[in-house]
Coordinates of C-alpha atoms in Angstrom, one line a residue:
Chain A
M1 CA 69.8 1.9 58.8
Y2 CA 68.6 -1.6 58.0
Q3 CA 70.2 -3.1 54.9
D4 CA 69.2 -5.9 53.1
C5 CA 65.7 -6.0 54.1
Y6 CA 63.5 -9.1 52.8
A7 CA 59.8 -9.1 53.1
P8 CA 57.5 -10.1 53.6
Y9 CA 58.2 -13.2 55.8
D10 CA 55.3 -14.7 57.7
R11 CA 57.6 -16.2 60.5
M12 CA 61.3 -16.4 61.3
P13 CA 63.7 -18.6 62.9
V14 CA 64.5 -17.3 66.4
K15 CA 67.1 -18.2 69.2
R16 CA 66.1 -17.3 72.5
R17 CA 68.8 -18.0 74.9
N18 CA 69.9 -21.8 74.5
S19 CA 66.8 -22.8 73.0
W20 CA 66.0 -23.0 69.2
Y21 CA 62.9 -21.6 67.7
C22 CA 62.8 -21.5 64.0
L23 CA 59.8 -20.8 61.7
E24 CA 59.2 -21.1 58.0
I25 CA 60.8 -18.6 55.8
K26 CA 59.1 -17.8 52.6
T27 CA 62.2 -16.6 50.8
P28 CA 65.3 -18.6 49.2
I29 CA 68.3 -19.0 51.4
V30 CA 69.2 -15.7 52.9
P31 CA 72.9 -14.7 53.3
E32 CA 74.4 -14.8 56.6
G33 CA 74.6 -11.2 58.1
T34 CA 71.4 -10.0 56.6
V35 CA 69.3 -7.7 58.6
F36 CA 65.8 -7.7 58.0
I37 CA 62.5 -6.6 59.4
T38 CA 59.7 -9.1 59.6
Q39 CA 56.0 -9.3 60.6
Y40 CA 54.8 -12.3 62.8
H41 CA 51.6 -13.6 64.3
K42 CA 51.2 -14.5 67.7
E43 CA 48.6 -16.9 66.6
F44 CA 47.6 -18.2 63.2
K45 CA 44.4 -16.3 62.7
D46 CA 45.7 -13.1 64.7
A47 CA 45.2 -10.2 62.8
H48 CA 47.6 -8.2 65.3
R49 CA 50.9 -8.3 63.2
R50 CA 53.9 -7.8 65.4
M51 CA 57.2 -6.4 64.0
A52 CA 60.8 -7.6 65.0
I53 CA 64.2 -7.1 63.7
A54 CA 66.4 -10.3 62.9
T55 CA 69.8 -10.8 61.9
V56 CA 70.8 -14.1 59.7
G57 CA 73.6 -16.1 61.7
R58 CA 75.3 -18.7 60.6
D59 CA 72.8 -21.3 60.4
N60 CA 69.9 -19.6 62.2
L61 CA 68.6 -16.4 62.7
F62 CA 68.3 -13.9 65.9
L63 CA 65.9 -12.0 67.0
R64 CA 67.3 -8.9 68.1
E65 CA 64.9 -6.5 69.0
Q66 CA 61.1 -6.0 68.7
I67 CA 59.6 -2.9 67.4
D68 CA 56.0 -3.6 68.3
S69 CA 56.2 -2.1 72.1
N70 CA 53.1 -4.5 72.5
L71 CA 55.7 -7.7 72.2
R72 CA 57.1 -8.5 75.6
V73 CA 60.0 -10.7 75.6
D74 CA 58.6 -13.2 78.0
N75 CA 55.8 -13.7 75.2
I76 CA 58.4 -14.9 72.5
D77 CA 58.3 -18.5 73.8
K78 CA 54.9 -18.9 73.3
I79 CA 54.8 -17.3 69.8
I80 CA 57.4 -19.2 68.5
R81 CA 56.2 -22.9 70.0
S82 CA 52.9 -22.5 68.4
N83 CA 54.9 -22.7 64.8
V84 CA 56.3 -25.3 62.6
S85 CA 59.9 -24.9 62.0
V86 CA 62.4 -25.3 59.6
M87 CA 66.1 -24.4 59.7
L88 CA 68.4 -22.5 57.3
I89 CA 70.8 -25.1 56.8
D90 CA 73.9 -25.4 54.7
K91 CA 73.5 -25.3 51.3
D92 CA 76.2 -27.7 50.0
K93 CA 74.9 -30.2 52.5
L94 CA 71.5 -29.4 51.2
E95 CA 72.4 -29.9 47.8
K96 CA 74.0 -33.0 48.2
R97 CA 71.3 -34.3 50.1
F98 CA 68.9 -33.5 47.7
A99 CA 70.8 -35.0 44.9
E100 CA 71.2 -38.4 46.4
L101 CA 67.4 -38.5 47.5
A102 CA 66.4 -37.2 43.9
D103 CA 68.8 -39.9 42.0
Q104 CA 67.3 -42.7 44.5
W105 CA 63.8 -41.5 43.6
E106 CA 64.4 -41.2 39.8
E107 CA 65.7 -44.9 39.8
E108 CA 63.3 -46.6 42.3
T109 CA 60.4 -45.2 40.3
R110 CA 61.4 -45.4 37.0
Y111 CA 59.3 -48.1 35.9
S112 CA 56.5 -47.4 37.9
S113 CA 53.3 -46.6 36.3
K114 CA 50.9 -45.9 39.4
M115 CA 51.4 -42.5 41.1
R116 CA 50.7 -43.6 44.3
D117 CA 53.8 -45.1 44.3
I118 CA 55.6 -42.7 43.1
I119 CA 54.8 -39.7 45.3
N120 CA 54.7 -42.0 48.3
N121 CA 58.4 -43.1 47.6
P122 CA 60.2 -43.1 50.8
S123 CA 62.9 -40.7 49.0
Y124 CA 60.4 -38.3 47.6
V125 CA 58.7 -38.0 51.1
K126 CA 62.0 -37.4 52.5
I127 CA 63.0 -34.5 50.0
K128 CA 59.3 -33.1 50.9
M129 CA 60.9 -32.8 54.4
L130 CA 63.9 -30.7 53.3
G131 CA 61.9 -27.6 53.0
K132 CA 62.0 -24.4 50.6
G133 CA 65.6 -24.8 50.1
V134 CA 65.0 -27.4 47.6
I135 CA 63.0 -25.6 45.5
P136 CA 65.5 -24.3 43.2
M137 CA 66.8 -27.7 42.8
I138 CA 63.7 -29.3 41.9
L139 CA 62.9 -26.8 39.4
Q140 CA 66.3 -27.1 38.1
R141 CA 65.6 -30.9 37.8
L142 CA 62.3 -30.3 36.2
Q143 CA 63.6 -28.2 33.6
R144 CA 66.3 -30.9 32.5
N145 CA 64.2 -34.0 33.3
R146 CA 60.7 -33.8 33.2
N147 CA 59.3 -36.0 36.1
Y148 CA 56.7 -35.8 38.7
W149 CA 57.9 -33.1 40.8
F150 CA 54.5 -31.1 40.9
D151 CA 52.9 -32.9 44.4
A152 CA 56.4 -31.9 46.1
L153 CA 56.6 -28.5 44.9
K154 CA 52.8 -27.7 46.3
Y155 CA 53.8 -29.5 49.3
I156 CA 57.1 -27.5 50.4
S157 CA 55.6 -24.2 48.4
A158 CA 52.4 -24.3 50.2
T159 CA 50.8 -23.2 47.0
D160 CA 49.7 -24.2 43.9
P161 CA 50.4 -21.8 40.8
T162 CA 48.6 -24.3 38.5
K163 CA 45.1 -23.6 40.2
G164 CA 42.6 -22.1 38.3
R165 CA 45.0 -22.0 35.0
Q166 CA 44.2 -24.0 31.7
V167 CA 46.4 -26.7 31.4
D168 CA 46.1 -29.4 28.6
D169 CA 49.4 -30.8 28.9
I170 CA 51.7 -32.2 31.6
D171 CA 54.5 -30.0 30.0
Q172 CA 52.4 -27.1 30.8
L173 CA 52.2 -27.7 34.3
A174 CA 56.0 -27.9 34.5
D175 CA 56.2 -24.7 32.6
I176 CA 53.9 -22.9 35.1
W177 CA 55.9 -24.2 37.8
I178 CA 59.2 -23.0 36.3
E179 CA 57.8 -19.9 35.7
W180 CA 56.5 -19.3 39.4
G181 CA 59.6 -20.1 40.4
D182 CA 61.3 -17.4 38.3
A183 CA 58.8 -15.2 39.3
Y184 CA 59.6 -16.0 42.8
G185 CA 63.3 -15.8 42.8
Y186 CA 64.1 -19.1 42.7
C187 CA 66.6 -18.7 40.2
V188 CA 65.4 -21.1 37.7
K189 CA 66.0 -19.6 34.2
Chain B
M1 CA 61.2 -35.7 28.3
G2 CA 62.7 -38.7 30.6
T3 CA 65.9 -39.8 31.0
V4 CA 67.0 -42.0 27.7
L5 CA 67.6 -45.4 28.5
N6 CA 70.0 -47.7 26.4
S7 CA 69.3 -51.4 26.2
C8 CA 71.9 -52.2 28.7
D9 CA 69.9 -50.1 31.6
I10 CA 66.6 -52.0 30.5
E11 CA 68.2 -55.4 30.6
I12 CA 69.5 -54.7 34.3
R13 CA 66.3 -54.3 35.5
F14 CA 64.6 -56.8 33.1
P15 CA 67.2 -59.4 32.7
N16 CA 64.4 -61.8 30.9
L17 CA 64.8 -59.2 28.0
K18 CA 68.3 -60.0 27.1
D19 CA 67.1 -63.9 25.8
T20 CA 64.1 -62.8 24.3
H21 CA 62.8 -60.3 21.5
Y22 CA 62.7 -56.6 22.3
E23 CA 62.7 -53.3 20.6
I24 CA 62.7 -49.7 22.1
T25 CA 60.1 -48.0 20.1
S26 CA 59.9 -44.4 21.6
T27 CA 61.6 -42.0 23.3
P28 CA 61.1 -41.5 27.0
T29 CA 58.0 -39.6 28.1
Y30 CA 56.1 -38.7 31.4
K31 CA 53.0 -38.1 29.6
Y32 CA 51.1 -41.4 30.0
N33 CA 51.8 -44.7 31.6
C34 CA 51.5 -48.2 30.9
L35 CA 47.8 -48.2 32.1
A36 CA 47.0 -45.7 29.3
W37 CA 49.0 -47.1 26.8
A38 CA 47.4 -50.5 27.3
A39 CA 44.3 -48.8 26.4
G40 CA 45.4 -47.1 23.2
V41 CA 46.4 -43.5 24.9
N42 CA 49.3 -41.4 24.6
N43 CA 48.4 -38.2 25.9
K44 CA 47.1 -38.8 29.4
I45 CA 48.3 -40.6 32.7
W46 CA 45.7 -43.1 33.7
D47 CA 45.8 -43.0 37.3
Y48 CA 43.4 -41.9 40.3
V49 CA 45.7 -39.9 41.9
S50 CA 45.1 -36.3 40.3
L51 CA 47.7 -34.0 39.5
H52 CA 45.8 -31.8 37.5
K53 CA 42.3 -32.5 35.9
N54 CA 43.4 -32.6 32.1
I55 CA 46.6 -34.4 32.7
V56 CA 45.1 -37.5 34.8
Y57 CA 42.4 -39.6 33.7
W58 CA 40.2 -42.4 35.8
P59 CA 37.2 -44.1 34.6
R60 CA 34.1 -42.4 36.7
T61 CA 33.0 -46.0 37.3
A62 CA 36.4 -47.5 38.3
Q63 CA 37.1 -47.8 42.0
K64 CA 40.2 -45.6 43.2
N65 CA 42.8 -48.5 43.8
Y66 CA 45.2 -50.2 41.7
R67 CA 43.8 -53.7 42.5
L68 CA 43.5 -56.5 39.8
E69 CA 39.5 -56.8 39.7
T70 CA 39.6 -52.4 39.2
I71 CA 42.0 -52.7 36.4
R72 CA 40.1 -56.0 35.1
K73 CA 36.9 -53.9 35.3
I74 CA 38.4 -51.0 33.6
F75 CA 39.2 -53.0 30.5
Y76 CA 35.8 -54.9 30.6
D77 CA 34.5 -51.5 30.0
L78 CA 36.8 -51.1 27.1
G79 CA 35.2 -54.3 25.7
Y80 CA 37.6 -56.9 26.9
F81 CA 34.8 -58.9 28.4
E82 CA 36.7 -62.5 27.9
E83 CA 39.9 -63.8 29.7
A84 CA 42.1 -65.2 27.0
R85 CA 43.3 -69.0 27.6
N86 CA 46.8 -68.1 26.2
D87 CA 48.9 -65.2 25.1
L88 CA 49.1 -66.1 21.3
F89 CA 47.7 -64.1 18.7
E90 CA 44.5 -64.3 17.3
C91 CA 43.3 -62.6 14.2
D92 CA 39.8 -61.3 15.2
Y93 CA 40.9 -60.7 18.6
E94 CA 43.0 -57.6 20.5
K95 CA 44.6 -58.7 24.1
V96 CA 45.9 -57.0 26.8
A97 CA 47.9 -58.6 29.5
I98 CA 48.1 -57.6 33.2
Y99 CA 51.2 -58.3 35.4
S100 CA 51.2 -58.3 39.2
I101 CA 53.8 -59.5 41.8
D102 CA 51.2 -60.4 44.7
H103 CA 48.1 -61.4 42.7
V104 CA 46.4 -58.3 44.3
Y105 CA 47.5 -55.3 42.9
Y106 CA 48.6 -54.6 39.2
T107 CA 52.1 -53.8 38.4
H108 CA 51.8 -53.3 34.7
V109 CA 49.9 -54.0 31.4
A110 CA 50.9 -54.8 28.1
R111 CA 48.7 -55.0 24.9
Q112 CA 49.4 -57.2 21.9
E113 CA 50.3 -55.8 18.6
K114 CA 49.3 -57.3 15.2
T115 CA 52.6 -58.7 15.1
G116 CA 51.9 -61.0 17.8
Y117 CA 54.6 -59.3 19.8
W118 CA 53.4 -57.1 22.7
T119 CA 53.9 -53.1 23.2
S120 CA 54.5 -51.4 27.0
K121 CA 55.0 -48.4 28.4
L122 CA 58.0 -48.6 30.9
G123 CA 56.9 -46.2 33.4
K124 CA 57.9 -42.8 32.6
D125 CA 60.4 -44.2 30.0
H126 CA 60.4 -45.6 26.7
D127 CA 57.8 -47.8 25.1
I128 CA 59.4 -51.0 24.0
E129 CA 58.0 -54.3 21.8
H130 CA 58.6 -57.3 23.7
T131 CA 57.2 -60.6 24.9
L132 CA 55.2 -61.4 27.5
S133 CA 57.9 -63.5 29.3
G134 CA 60.6 -60.7 28.7
L135 CA 59.2 -58.2 31.1
E136 CA 58.4 -60.9 33.9
G137 CA 60.5 -60.7 36.8
I138 CA 61.5 -58.6 40.0
E139 CA 59.9 -55.3 38.7
Y140 CA 56.4 -56.2 37.6
G141 CA 56.0 -60.1 38.4
K142 CA 54.3 -62.3 36.0
V143 CA 51.4 -62.4 34.1
V144 CA 48.2 -63.0 35.7
L145 CA 45.4 -62.4 33.4
V146 CA 45.1 -62.0 29.7
L147 CA 41.9 -60.3 28.4
K148 CA 40.6 -59.9 24.8
R149 CA 38.2 -58.4 22.8
K150 CA 36.9 -58.6 19.4
S151 CA 38.8 -56.3 16.9
C152 CA 37.0 -53.3 15.4

């Protein structure tokens, strides 16, 4: 009945009439036309998960219908507003923008030995704001040219696969992130 | 591995190198920084911003900032008790030179070799052998302090 289901999501973008409400999604760029079932929370700590069906549009997701009968349409505004949003954007544009910022960051911090300056560089901060879509691009760069991408990866992914792992060398740190990317479908290798 | 720079790239960012002795002495690496290298370490980044506990090192007694007095204290604890009057090579002494742009925060540290030349790690890239003035300029500022300690 429903094809190409991607799960799990924490949250999803929603279009509601003329207003855009977008939520962060966990997986990489999802193809247009994909239909999926998703769960979302009314509030951050709300254990009562609600279900909905959404369809990926050209640059957004549409909430089609709710499966959970407890969810009323007029509740959606309140639910969505409580979440931080990230839009699906055009992949080519994203790649181009990332490449510009990444090249700029690498050049500007090439001779800096101060980690604070490196990760607070304006181009690096802008990369962090680009969202999860740049994770594969970062990981590709990390494979090709080892650099201090770890802070950006942690921030964007909201996770840390190196936590609790024995790491003796910075290359191991990079390898853990690359393995993580591969395991989570960021198609690095 | 970092991006391999050729001499032209370095000379663009450090124009003084063109007219002074310098030599690229290593392949690029992000495993250590100039501060670590000046302290004789090539397998850790010396910084107070942590990437992971075994990757980055910062002396416990040092304040968490990049101020000149903090860097001075770090090298004091390594035995660099004295301020050198000049950057000339002295047989029984080892020297480090600290660069700054604003005389508040450090930008770079170099270590003197037995040849009399200095060795530096340029950020994430190469080590080079050079003269102190070779790295002075927009990128690192000027040498503001030279410290020395008795050789072992």
